[in-house]
Amino acid sequence: MAYRTHDDAYPPAVSTDTLVAPYPSRNQPWSHDPMDAPYGEKPLPMAYGFTPAQSRDELAGGFAAQQQYPNPYARAPPPKKSRKGLIALIAGIVIVVIIAIVLIVYFVAVKPHSGDKSSSNGGKAVHDNKLIVGRDGTNVTTETGATFTYKNKFGGYFIHDPLNPYNDGAKAQSYTPALNESWKFGVDRILGVNLGGWLVPEPFIVPGLYEKYFDDQNVNGDEWTLSIAMTNDTAGGGLAQMEEHYRTFITEEDFAAIAGAGLNWIRLPVPFNAFGTIGNEPFLPHAAWNYTLKAFDWARKYGIRINLDLHTMPGSQNGLNHSGKKGYVAWMSSVMGYANTERSLDFIRSVVEFISQPEYKNVVPMISPVNEPQGQDQAAMHAFYLHLYQMIREITGVGEGNGPYIAIHDHFEPISNWQNFLTGADRLVLDTHPYFTFGGQDNPSIDSFPPKPCSTWGTQINASMNTFGMTIAGEWSLGFNDCGQYIWGLRDAPHTSNCDAEWNDYTKWTPDTKDKFLSLAKSHMDALGNFFFWTWKVGVSKNTGLVGAPMWSYSLGLEQGWIPDDPRSALGECERLGVVAQPDQYYVGQLQPWQTGGAGAGQLAPTATVGLDWPPAALVTIANSPVPTYTATAPIPTLPTQTFAAAATATADGWFNDADNLPGIAPIAGCAYPDPWNPGDVPPPPCTGGQQQAPLARRLAGPQPTAASL
């Protein structure tokens, strides 16, 4: 990374064959190994709670049959024995070898067959309680009975532990800390991808869903109109088509492939309808949460960390098709802007409670509460971020390990505007989405683009890391122009000329073109530092049989050669392209303690909160008339937990902080509300039910924290 500190380099990948015991236990969440040691020299954090016989079962099954684990308790060689003693020793060794062979035969050949159970998974045997530790070449059978081979040349290993569903011992790569090891923000690099289009469908990512209804002029490219069309199409499967998409578009094999691609984080976009719908909202309710839980399982299994991105807001946070409904911004804006914001805070609260549980905090160490808001008053947006931060830290507490990092989007403001925002805040992340695509210009040639990420964004990211603190590129792509099927939506033409002839059909790209894309990918990775590519997979068009937006698919780029098969190879690409930063433009290489939950974390200076009162007057009144609001009278909004096999030990109950006992929000009885998605600009008259106009109470009972203590 040309714009990082000069000594920020990765050690070469080391085979797990060189790794040694002992292993950390369940009650030892962090490794005691020094984080500045090469990762490949760390002990292999094997799963806890298994017996030597079970581990031999795995070794004999091919995981590491040839590995030699040094005995950490070995002493100096004993003195020479007599001939009689030597004979006894040899006899003892023979007996031990025989016992070992018997155990291996039993666990590999006898026990698996004697314990087989018939199943509905294609007739395959199911070993419910078998712990599996797999590395490159291990065969995997999923919960559906599908099979694939785990491929990971980076020394990563996965863990499947049916008896302990919260086993955090997996490691995505040798250079990535295992889930039960500490991630050092600002030191360890986030090499990530988004799972766009999965739980929040977009036409250019999942064209097949929209092509079916292309002739329906009411379907405009958003999930709202798609859901209505699906619901009306009872003969074609109705709204159940959406869950079928959830089930098939991203699977466990994708998570395994992401780790095998050298990537260690996923940004997971989740829609608000995962937490329920109200009124005439046509979305499929709740089902997306079930698949979010599957994502947590699969990420845990393959050692991948998740940035949980709440991608849509009630009322739409930006009026774009990926916000749920295209056209109108009614989140923190308009007559229902405050009520919609209250509703969003309610489910953000639920999510934070869930992922802050000890069973999930290693898997989901970051949350992005609102994706790409725009159309809101800037000062009101800043006040919302402070209120959101306070609410979350009241739930989790302050300091490293207490709840997730909180990623706030830059609201499409220059990131330099944020350098002094909430100085002293505990583990706040700035999220920026650098794209060339959406400038509206005609860019028919890629030739000039490979150096541009370095010169355009590299120094800005470094400056933000040095001032604001942790800064990530939550989205980026290889879209140097706006070519690609449905990039602007179902029926909007691109600004770039000759898209179909030059850029939409990747099968016609020359090796030279692919090399330029490869350099562009590396320059992005080098300049952005901590990144999430948008997106991992783009679906095939039913019309052409091809991926119609190839510049946006990481997995296709890996397959075709324009995405590096090792993201670490991008280090130094900016320098190779001749874009060399000045010494004062480098990231200094370490965040300040308060930025990572250390000394001073949460101690906001009084000046940091000036003018950020919540709720802003402009949000709760329009033309001096109060806007509608909700009241706290619903049940506490606990999210459903996972279910596991009967033998598993499941302890999570979905709620981290028992002191957070305020009821959930609900409409006020007797009050009629405007359409939350298109409410107009004139507040309704006060309702006869005594509509509450004051803001809701803070989430936790007891004394409220001050700016200095947050």
PDB file of C-alpha atoms in Angstrom, residues 255-506:
ATOM      1  CA  PHE A 255     -17.856 -17.960   2.422  1.00  0.00           C
ATOM      2  CA  ALA A 256     -15.291 -20.721   1.988  1.00  0.00           C
ATOM      3  CA  ALA A 257     -14.241 -19.226  -1.356  1.00  0.00           C
ATOM      4  CA  ILE A 258     -13.897 -15.748   0.144  1.00  0.00           C
ATOM      5  CA  ALA A 259     -11.429 -17.050   2.735  1.00  0.00           C
ATOM      6  CA  GLY A 260      -9.684 -18.996  -0.027  1.00  0.00           C
ATOM      7  CA  ALA A 261      -9.335 -15.777  -2.042  1.00  0.00           C
ATOM      8  CA  GLY A 262      -7.204 -14.274   0.730  1.00  0.00           C
ATOM      9  CA  LEU A 263      -9.989 -12.044   2.063  1.00  0.00           C
ATOM     10  CA  ASN A 264     -10.702 -11.750   5.786  1.00  0.00           C
ATOM     11  CA  TRP A 265     -13.819  -9.531   6.169  1.00  0.00           C
ATOM     12  CA  ILE A 266     -17.323  -9.369   4.714  1.00  0.00           C
ATOM     13  CA  ARG A 267     -19.598  -6.349   4.665  1.00  0.00           C
ATOM     14  CA  LEU A 268     -23.072  -7.827   4.907  1.00  0.00           C
ATOM     15  CA  PRO A 269     -25.939  -5.587   3.647  1.00  0.00           C
ATOM     16  CA  VAL A 270     -29.178  -6.333   5.522  1.00  0.00           C
ATOM     17  CA  PRO A 271     -32.591  -4.716   4.851  1.00  0.00           C
ATOM     18  CA  PHE A 272     -34.823  -3.229   7.546  1.00  0.00           C
ATOM     19  CA  ASN A 273     -37.572  -5.721   6.626  1.00  0.00           C
ATOM     20  CA  ALA A 274     -35.387  -8.386   8.214  1.00  0.00           C
ATOM     21  CA  PHE A 275     -36.870  -6.982  11.439  1.00  0.00           C
ATOM     22  CA  GLY A 276     -40.490  -6.781  10.242  1.00  0.00           C
ATOM     23  CA  THR A 277     -42.818  -4.651   8.152  1.00  0.00           C
ATOM     24  CA  ILE A 278     -45.798  -2.395   8.877  1.00  0.00           C
ATOM     25  CA  GLY A 279     -48.783  -1.091   6.945  1.00  0.00           C
ATOM     26  CA  ASN A 280     -48.681  -1.640   3.202  1.00  0.00           C
ATOM     27  CA  GLU A 281     -44.959  -2.408   2.978  1.00  0.00           C
ATOM     28  CA  PRO A 282     -44.756  -5.215   0.393  1.00  0.00           C
ATOM     29  CA  PHE A 283     -41.396  -6.669   1.410  1.00  0.00           C
ATOM     30  CA  LEU A 284     -40.884 -10.225   2.601  1.00  0.00           C
ATOM     31  CA  PRO A 285     -40.694  -9.777   6.397  1.00  0.00           C
ATOM     32  CA  HIS A 286     -38.249 -11.432   8.790  1.00  0.00           C
ATOM     33  CA  ALA A 287     -36.790 -13.992   6.361  1.00  0.00           C
ATOM     34  CA  ALA A 288     -33.616 -11.976   5.734  1.00  0.00           C
ATOM     35  CA  TRP A 289     -32.772 -12.236   9.451  1.00  0.00           C
ATOM     36  CA  ASN A 290     -32.766 -16.030   9.197  1.00  0.00           C
ATOM     37  CA  TYR A 291     -30.149 -15.787   6.447  1.00  0.00           C
ATOM     38  CA  THR A 292     -28.205 -13.189   8.409  1.00  0.00           C
ATOM     39  CA  LEU A 293     -27.893 -15.829  11.133  1.00  0.00           C
ATOM     40  CA  LYS A 294     -26.663 -18.306   8.531  1.00  0.00           C
ATOM     41  CA  ALA A 295     -24.074 -15.737   7.481  1.00  0.00           C
ATOM     42  CA  PHE A 296     -22.905 -15.503  11.108  1.00  0.00           C
ATOM     43  CA  ASP A 297     -22.550 -19.296  11.198  1.00  0.00           C
ATOM     44  CA  TRP A 298     -20.626 -19.516   7.950  1.00  0.00           C
ATOM     45  CA  ALA A 299     -18.359 -16.597   8.818  1.00  0.00           C
ATOM     46  CA  ARG A 300     -17.557 -18.215  12.165  1.00  0.00           C
ATOM     47  CA  LYS A 301     -16.816 -21.530  10.476  1.00  0.00           C
ATOM     48  CA  TYR A 302     -14.304 -20.015   8.028  1.00  0.00           C
ATOM     49  CA  GLY A 303     -12.733 -17.406  10.310  1.00  0.00           C
ATOM     50  CA  ILE A 304     -14.191 -14.346   8.558  1.00  0.00           C
ATOM     51  CA  ARG A 305     -15.235 -11.168  10.383  1.00  0.00           C
ATOM     52  CA  ILE A 306     -18.437  -9.302   9.490  1.00  0.00           C
ATOM     53  CA  ASN A 307     -19.207  -5.617   9.177  1.00  0.00           C
ATOM     54  CA  LEU A 308     -23.003  -5.704   9.554  1.00  0.00           C
ATOM     55  CA  ASP A 309     -24.365  -3.076   7.181  1.00  0.00           C
ATOM     56  CA  LEU A 310     -27.972  -1.975   7.725  1.00  0.00           C
ATOM     57  CA  HIS A 311     -28.499  -1.119   4.089  1.00  0.00           C
ATOM     58  CA  THR A 312     -32.091   0.150   3.994  1.00  0.00           C
ATOM     59  CA  MET A 313     -34.057   2.451   6.280  1.00  0.00           C
ATOM     60  CA  PRO A 314     -37.832   2.881   6.748  1.00  0.00           C
ATOM     61  CA  GLY A 315     -38.981   5.618   4.378  1.00  0.00           C
ATOM     62  CA  SER A 316     -35.730   5.374   2.338  1.00  0.00           C
ATOM     63  CA  GLN A 317     -32.557   7.120   3.455  1.00  0.00           C
ATOM     64  CA  ASN A 318     -31.543   8.284  -0.022  1.00  0.00           C
ATOM     65  CA  GLY A 319     -34.332   7.690  -2.563  1.00  0.00           C
ATOM     66  CA  LEU A 320     -32.174   5.227  -4.535  1.00  0.00           C
ATOM     67  CA  ASN A 321     -33.240   1.754  -5.595  1.00  0.00           C
ATOM     68  CA  HIS A 322     -30.964   0.014  -3.094  1.00  0.00           C
ATOM     69  CA  SER A 323     -32.707   1.775  -0.174  1.00  0.00           C
ATOM     70  CA  GLY A 324     -35.869  -0.298  -0.541  1.00  0.00           C
ATOM     71  CA  LYS A 325     -37.976   2.204  -2.450  1.00  0.00           C
ATOM     72  CA  LYS A 326     -36.866   4.549  -5.184  1.00  0.00           C
ATOM     73  CA  GLY A 327     -37.833   8.181  -5.458  1.00  0.00           C
ATOM     74  CA  TYR A 328     -38.581   9.829  -2.091  1.00  0.00           C
ATOM     75  CA  VAL A 329     -36.447  10.418   1.011  1.00  0.00           C
ATOM     76  CA  ALA A 330     -38.598  10.079   4.129  1.00  0.00           C
ATOM     77  CA  TRP A 331     -35.959   9.009   6.648  1.00  0.00           C
ATOM     78  CA  MET A 332     -34.806  11.998   8.749  1.00  0.00           C
ATOM     79  CA  SER A 333     -36.624  14.128   6.217  1.00  0.00           C
ATOM     80  CA  SER A 334     -40.263  15.084   5.554  1.00  0.00           C
ATOM     81  CA  VAL A 335     -43.333  14.802   7.782  1.00  0.00           C
ATOM     82  CA  MET A 336     -42.609  11.188   8.786  1.00  0.00           C
ATOM     83  CA  GLY A 337     -38.851  11.678   8.940  1.00  0.00           C
ATOM     84  CA  TYR A 338     -38.671  11.643  12.734  1.00  0.00           C
ATOM     85  CA  ALA A 339     -41.054   8.700  13.148  1.00  0.00           C
ATOM     86  CA  ASN A 340     -39.105   6.674  10.588  1.00  0.00           C
ATOM     87  CA  THR A 341     -35.891   7.540  12.402  1.00  0.00           C
ATOM     88  CA  GLU A 342     -37.368   6.336  15.702  1.00  0.00           C
ATOM     89  CA  ARG A 343     -38.301   3.080  14.041  1.00  0.00           C
ATOM     90  CA  SER A 344     -34.786   2.640  12.656  1.00  0.00           C
ATOM     91  CA  LEU A 345     -33.213   3.340  16.055  1.00  0.00           C
ATOM     92  CA  ASP A 346     -35.407   0.618  17.520  1.00  0.00           C
ATOM     93  CA  PHE A 347     -34.065  -2.099  15.254  1.00  0.00           C
ATOM     94  CA  ILE A 348     -30.506  -0.761  15.394  1.00  0.00           C
ATOM     95  CA  ARG A 349     -30.818  -1.151  19.152  1.00  0.00           C
ATOM     96  CA  SER A 350     -31.969  -4.769  18.674  1.00  0.00           C
ATOM     97  CA  VAL A 351     -29.073  -5.573  16.362  1.00  0.00           C
ATOM     98  CA  VAL A 352     -26.495  -4.031  18.705  1.00  0.00           C
ATOM     99  CA  GLU A 353     -27.906  -6.010  21.620  1.00  0.00           C
ATOM    100  CA  PHE A 354     -27.613  -9.187  19.566  1.00  0.00           C
ATOM    101  CA  ILE A 355     -24.099  -8.811  18.166  1.00  0.00           C
ATOM    102  CA  SER A 356     -22.666  -7.532  21.477  1.00  0.00           C
ATOM    103  CA  GLN A 357     -23.346 -10.890  23.119  1.00  0.00           C
ATOM    104  CA  PRO A 358     -20.124 -12.777  23.953  1.00  0.00           C
ATOM    105  CA  GLU A 359     -21.187 -15.486  21.520  1.00  0.00           C
ATOM    106  CA  TYR A 360     -21.210 -13.071  18.551  1.00  0.00           C
ATOM    107  CA  LYS A 361     -18.878 -10.181  19.266  1.00  0.00           C
ATOM    108  CA  ASN A 362     -15.836 -11.892  17.706  1.00  0.00           C
ATOM    109  CA  VAL A 363     -17.743 -12.666  14.512  1.00  0.00           C
ATOM    110  CA  VAL A 364     -19.409  -9.235  14.127  1.00  0.00           C
ATOM    111  CA  PRO A 365     -16.938  -6.652  15.454  1.00  0.00           C
ATOM    112  CA  MET A 366     -18.317  -3.774  13.368  1.00  0.00           C
ATOM    113  CA  ILE A 367     -21.733  -2.348  12.513  1.00  0.00           C
ATOM    114  CA  SER A 368     -22.600   0.163   9.790  1.00  0.00           C
ATOM    115  CA  PRO A 369     -25.966   1.456  11.061  1.00  0.00           C
ATOM    116  CA  VAL A 370     -27.024   3.488   7.990  1.00  0.00           C
ATOM    117  CA  ASN A 371     -25.873   3.017   4.405  1.00  0.00           C
ATOM    118  CA  GLU A 372     -25.283   6.076   2.212  1.00  0.00           C
ATOM    119  CA  PRO A 373     -27.744   8.586   3.672  1.00  0.00           C
ATOM    120  CA  GLN A 374     -28.309  11.673   1.566  1.00  0.00           C
ATOM    121  CA  GLY A 375     -31.024  14.279   1.303  1.00  0.00           C
ATOM    122  CA  GLN A 376     -30.948  15.057   5.043  1.00  0.00           C
ATOM    123  CA  ASP A 377     -29.957  18.320   6.668  1.00  0.00           C
ATOM    124  CA  GLN A 378     -26.214  18.075   7.339  1.00  0.00           C
ATOM    125  CA  ALA A 379     -26.378  19.353  10.935  1.00  0.00           C
ATOM    126  CA  ALA A 380     -29.285  17.021  11.698  1.00  0.00           C
ATOM    127  CA  MET A 381     -27.294  14.090  10.313  1.00  0.00           C
ATOM    128  CA  HIS A 382     -24.350  14.924  12.561  1.00  0.00           C
ATOM    129  CA  ALA A 383     -26.708  15.137  15.547  1.00  0.00           C
ATOM    130  CA  PHE A 384     -28.135  11.736  14.623  1.00  0.00           C
ATOM    131  CA  TYR A 385     -24.672  10.198  14.570  1.00  0.00           C
ATOM    132  CA  LEU A 386     -23.946  11.527  18.065  1.00  0.00           C
ATOM    133  CA  HIS A 387     -27.291  10.246  19.355  1.00  0.00           C
ATOM    134  CA  LEU A 388     -26.697   6.879  17.708  1.00  0.00           C
ATOM    135  CA  TYR A 389     -23.225   6.659  19.211  1.00  0.00           C
ATOM    136  CA  GLN A 390     -24.530   7.466  22.695  1.00  0.00           C
ATOM    137  CA  MET A 391     -27.338   4.921  22.419  1.00  0.00           C
ATOM    138  CA  ILE A 392     -24.964   2.148  21.341  1.00  0.00           C
ATOM    139  CA  ARG A 393     -22.350   2.856  23.987  1.00  0.00           C
ATOM    140  CA  GLU A 394     -25.023   3.006  26.686  1.00  0.00           C
ATOM    141  CA  ILE A 395     -25.875  -0.564  25.685  1.00  0.00           C
ATOM    142  CA  THR A 396     -22.352  -1.908  25.313  1.00  0.00           C
ATOM    143  CA  GLY A 397     -20.220   0.172  27.649  1.00  0.00           C
ATOM    144  CA  VAL A 398     -16.993   1.876  26.621  1.00  0.00           C
ATOM    145  CA  GLY A 399     -13.595   0.398  25.820  1.00  0.00           C
ATOM    146  CA  GLU A 400     -12.016  -2.345  23.749  1.00  0.00           C
ATOM    147  CA  GLY A 401     -14.174  -5.442  23.506  1.00  0.00           C
ATOM    148  CA  ASN A 402     -17.352  -3.694  24.687  1.00  0.00           C
ATOM    149  CA  GLY A 403     -19.606  -3.858  21.672  1.00  0.00           C
ATOM    150  CA  PRO A 404     -18.798  -3.277  18.020  1.00  0.00           C
ATOM    151  CA  TYR A 405     -16.910  -0.566  16.199  1.00  0.00           C
ATOM    152  CA  ILE A 406     -19.459   1.893  14.767  1.00  0.00           C
ATOM    153  CA  ALA A 407     -18.979   2.822  11.095  1.00  0.00           C
ATOM    154  CA  ILE A 408     -20.668   6.073  10.050  1.00  0.00           C
ATOM    155  CA  HIS A 409     -20.981   6.934   6.368  1.00  0.00           C
ATOM    156  CA  ASP A 410     -19.497  10.240   5.241  1.00  0.00           C
ATOM    157  CA  HIS A 411     -22.898  11.456   3.981  1.00  0.00           C
ATOM    158  CA  PHE A 412     -21.131  12.157   0.665  1.00  0.00           C
ATOM    159  CA  GLU A 413     -19.271  15.035   2.280  1.00  0.00           C
ATOM    160  CA  PRO A 414     -15.485  15.366   1.781  1.00  0.00           C
ATOM    161  CA  ILE A 415     -13.842  13.090   4.324  1.00  0.00           C
ATOM    162  CA  SER A 416     -11.636  15.982   5.408  1.00  0.00           C
ATOM    163  CA  ASN A 417     -14.795  17.548   6.898  1.00  0.00           C
ATOM    164  CA  TRP A 418     -14.885  14.769   9.484  1.00  0.00           C
ATOM    165  CA  GLN A 419     -11.382  15.021  10.904  1.00  0.00           C
ATOM    166  CA  ASN A 420     -12.552  16.633  14.168  1.00  0.00           C
ATOM    167  CA  PHE A 421     -15.960  14.993  14.412  1.00  0.00           C
ATOM    168  CA  LEU A 422     -16.663  13.560  17.898  1.00  0.00           C
ATOM    169  CA  THR A 423     -13.029  13.616  18.924  1.00  0.00           C
ATOM    170  CA  GLY A 424     -12.659  11.237  21.838  1.00  0.00           C
ATOM    171  CA  ALA A 425     -15.428   8.874  20.686  1.00  0.00           C
ATOM    172  CA  ASP A 426     -14.889   5.214  21.457  1.00  0.00           C
ATOM    173  CA  ARG A 427     -14.165   3.085  18.367  1.00  0.00           C
ATOM    174  CA  LEU A 428     -15.831   5.192  15.711  1.00  0.00           C
ATOM    175  CA  VAL A 429     -15.097   4.398  12.043  1.00  0.00           C
ATOM    176  CA  LEU A 430     -15.511   6.682   9.029  1.00  0.00           C
ATOM    177  CA  ASP A 431     -16.882   4.888   5.972  1.00  0.00           C
ATOM    178  CA  THR A 432     -16.369   6.340   2.500  1.00  0.00           C
ATOM    179  CA  HIS A 433     -17.433   4.887  -0.862  1.00  0.00           C
ATOM    180  CA  PRO A 434     -15.002   5.989  -3.591  1.00  0.00           C
ATOM    181  CA  TYR A 435     -16.418   5.332  -7.075  1.00  0.00           C
ATOM    182  CA  PHE A 436     -15.467   6.644 -10.520  1.00  0.00           C
ATOM    183  CA  THR A 437     -18.714   5.329 -12.004  1.00  0.00           C
ATOM    184  CA  PHE A 438     -21.320   7.879 -11.043  1.00  0.00           C
ATOM    185  CA  GLY A 439     -19.852  11.171 -12.225  1.00  0.00           C
ATOM    186  CA  GLY A 440     -21.991  11.267 -15.355  1.00  0.00           C
ATOM    187  CA  GLN A 441     -19.021  11.498 -17.732  1.00  0.00           C
ATOM    188  CA  ASP A 442     -18.202   9.492 -20.861  1.00  0.00           C
ATOM    189  CA  ASN A 443     -15.141   7.331 -20.093  1.00  0.00           C
ATOM    190  CA  PRO A 444     -14.614   5.015 -23.053  1.00  0.00           C
ATOM    191  CA  SER A 445     -10.980   4.084 -22.282  1.00  0.00           C
ATOM    192  CA  ILE A 446      -9.386   2.457 -19.250  1.00  0.00           C
ATOM    193  CA  ASP A 447      -5.838   3.487 -20.187  1.00  0.00           C
ATOM    194  CA  SER A 448      -5.521   6.480 -17.848  1.00  0.00           C
ATOM    195  CA  PHE A 449      -7.287   4.981 -14.837  1.00  0.00           C
ATOM    196  CA  PRO A 450      -4.904   2.590 -13.018  1.00  0.00           C
ATOM    197  CA  PRO A 451      -2.967   5.389 -11.206  1.00  0.00           C
ATOM    198  CA  LYS A 452      -6.075   7.430 -10.343  1.00  0.00           C
ATOM    199  CA  PRO A 453      -7.078   5.721  -7.065  1.00  0.00           C
ATOM    200  CA  CYS A 454      -3.599   6.514  -5.736  1.00  0.00           C
ATOM    201  CA  SER A 455      -3.643  10.183  -6.612  1.00  0.00           C
ATOM    202  CA  THR A 456      -7.365  10.701  -5.946  1.00  0.00           C
ATOM    203  CA  TRP A 457      -7.946   8.850  -2.675  1.00  0.00           C
ATOM    204  CA  GLY A 458      -4.707   7.577  -1.180  1.00  0.00           C
ATOM    205  CA  THR A 459      -3.549  10.714   0.631  1.00  0.00           C
ATOM    206  CA  GLN A 460      -7.115  11.535   1.733  1.00  0.00           C
ATOM    207  CA  ILE A 461      -7.521   8.127   3.375  1.00  0.00           C
ATOM    208  CA  ASN A 462      -4.159   8.431   5.116  1.00  0.00           C
ATOM    209  CA  ALA A 463      -4.943  11.920   6.381  1.00  0.00           C
ATOM    210  CA  SER A 464      -8.234  10.652   7.795  1.00  0.00           C
ATOM    211  CA  MET A 465      -6.487   7.717   9.480  1.00  0.00           C
ATOM    212  CA  ASN A 466      -4.066  10.184  11.065  1.00  0.00           C
ATOM    213  CA  THR A 467      -6.781  12.566  12.304  1.00  0.00           C
ATOM    214  CA  PHE A 468     -10.293  11.125  12.536  1.00  0.00           C
ATOM    215  CA  GLY A 469      -9.062   7.588  13.151  1.00  0.00           C
ATOM    216  CA  MET A 470     -10.129   4.300  11.592  1.00  0.00           C
ATOM    217  CA  THR A 471     -11.265   4.982   8.018  1.00  0.00           C
ATOM    218  CA  ILE A 472     -12.513   2.352   5.583  1.00  0.00           C
ATOM    219  CA  ALA A 473     -13.577   2.199   1.959  1.00  0.00           C
ATOM    220  CA  GLY A 474     -16.845   0.362   2.529  1.00  0.00           C
ATOM    221  CA  GLU A 475     -17.552   0.115  -1.200  1.00  0.00           C
ATOM    222  CA  TRP A 476     -15.547   0.410  -4.417  1.00  0.00           C
ATOM    223  CA  SER A 477     -15.460  -1.340  -7.770  1.00  0.00           C
ATOM    224  CA  LEU A 478     -13.561  -1.511 -11.040  1.00  0.00           C
ATOM    225  CA  GLY A 479     -16.280   0.547 -12.716  1.00  0.00           C
ATOM    226  CA  PHE A 480     -14.130   3.269 -14.243  1.00  0.00           C
ATOM    227  CA  ASN A 481     -17.204   4.158 -16.303  1.00  0.00           C
ATOM    228  CA  ASP A 482     -20.937   3.485 -15.967  1.00  0.00           C
ATOM    229  CA  CYS A 483     -21.120   0.524 -18.332  1.00  0.00           C
ATOM    230  CA  GLY A 484     -22.771  -2.678 -17.173  1.00  0.00           C
ATOM    231  CA  GLN A 485     -26.268  -4.075 -17.382  1.00  0.00           C
ATOM    232  CA  TYR A 486     -28.723  -2.109 -15.198  1.00  0.00           C
ATOM    233  CA  ILE A 487     -26.023  -0.031 -13.453  1.00  0.00           C
ATOM    234  CA  TRP A 488     -28.396   2.936 -13.319  1.00  0.00           C
ATOM    235  CA  GLY A 489     -31.516   0.835 -13.011  1.00  0.00           C
ATOM    236  CA  LEU A 490     -33.747  -1.091 -15.355  1.00  0.00           C
ATOM    237  CA  ARG A 491     -34.289   1.516 -18.058  1.00  0.00           C
ATOM    238  CA  ASP A 492     -31.674   4.273 -17.671  1.00  0.00           C
ATOM    239  CA  ALA A 493     -29.037   4.494 -20.394  1.00  0.00           C
ATOM    240  CA  PRO A 494     -25.327   4.866 -19.511  1.00  0.00           C
ATOM    241  CA  HIS A 495     -23.386   8.040 -20.183  1.00  0.00           C
ATOM    242  CA  THR A 496     -20.428   6.119 -21.622  1.00  0.00           C
ATOM    243  CA  SER A 497     -20.471   5.266 -25.315  1.00  0.00           C
ATOM    244  CA  ASN A 498     -20.124   1.767 -26.819  1.00  0.00           C
ATOM    245  CA  CYS A 499     -20.800  -0.086 -23.552  1.00  0.00           C
ATOM    246  CA  ASP A 500     -22.281  -3.178 -25.172  1.00  0.00           C
ATOM    247  CA  ALA A 501     -19.481  -3.460 -27.717  1.00  0.00           C
ATOM    248  CA  GLU A 502     -16.532  -2.703 -25.437  1.00  0.00           C
ATOM    249  CA  TRP A 503     -17.284  -3.364 -21.775  1.00  0.00           C
ATOM    250  CA  ASN A 504     -20.379  -5.417 -21.045  1.00  0.00           C
ATOM    251  CA  ASP A 505     -19.137  -8.611 -22.718  1.00  0.00           C
ATOM    252  CA  TYR A 506     -16.004  -9.630 -20.827  1.00  0.00           C
TER     253      TYR A 506
END
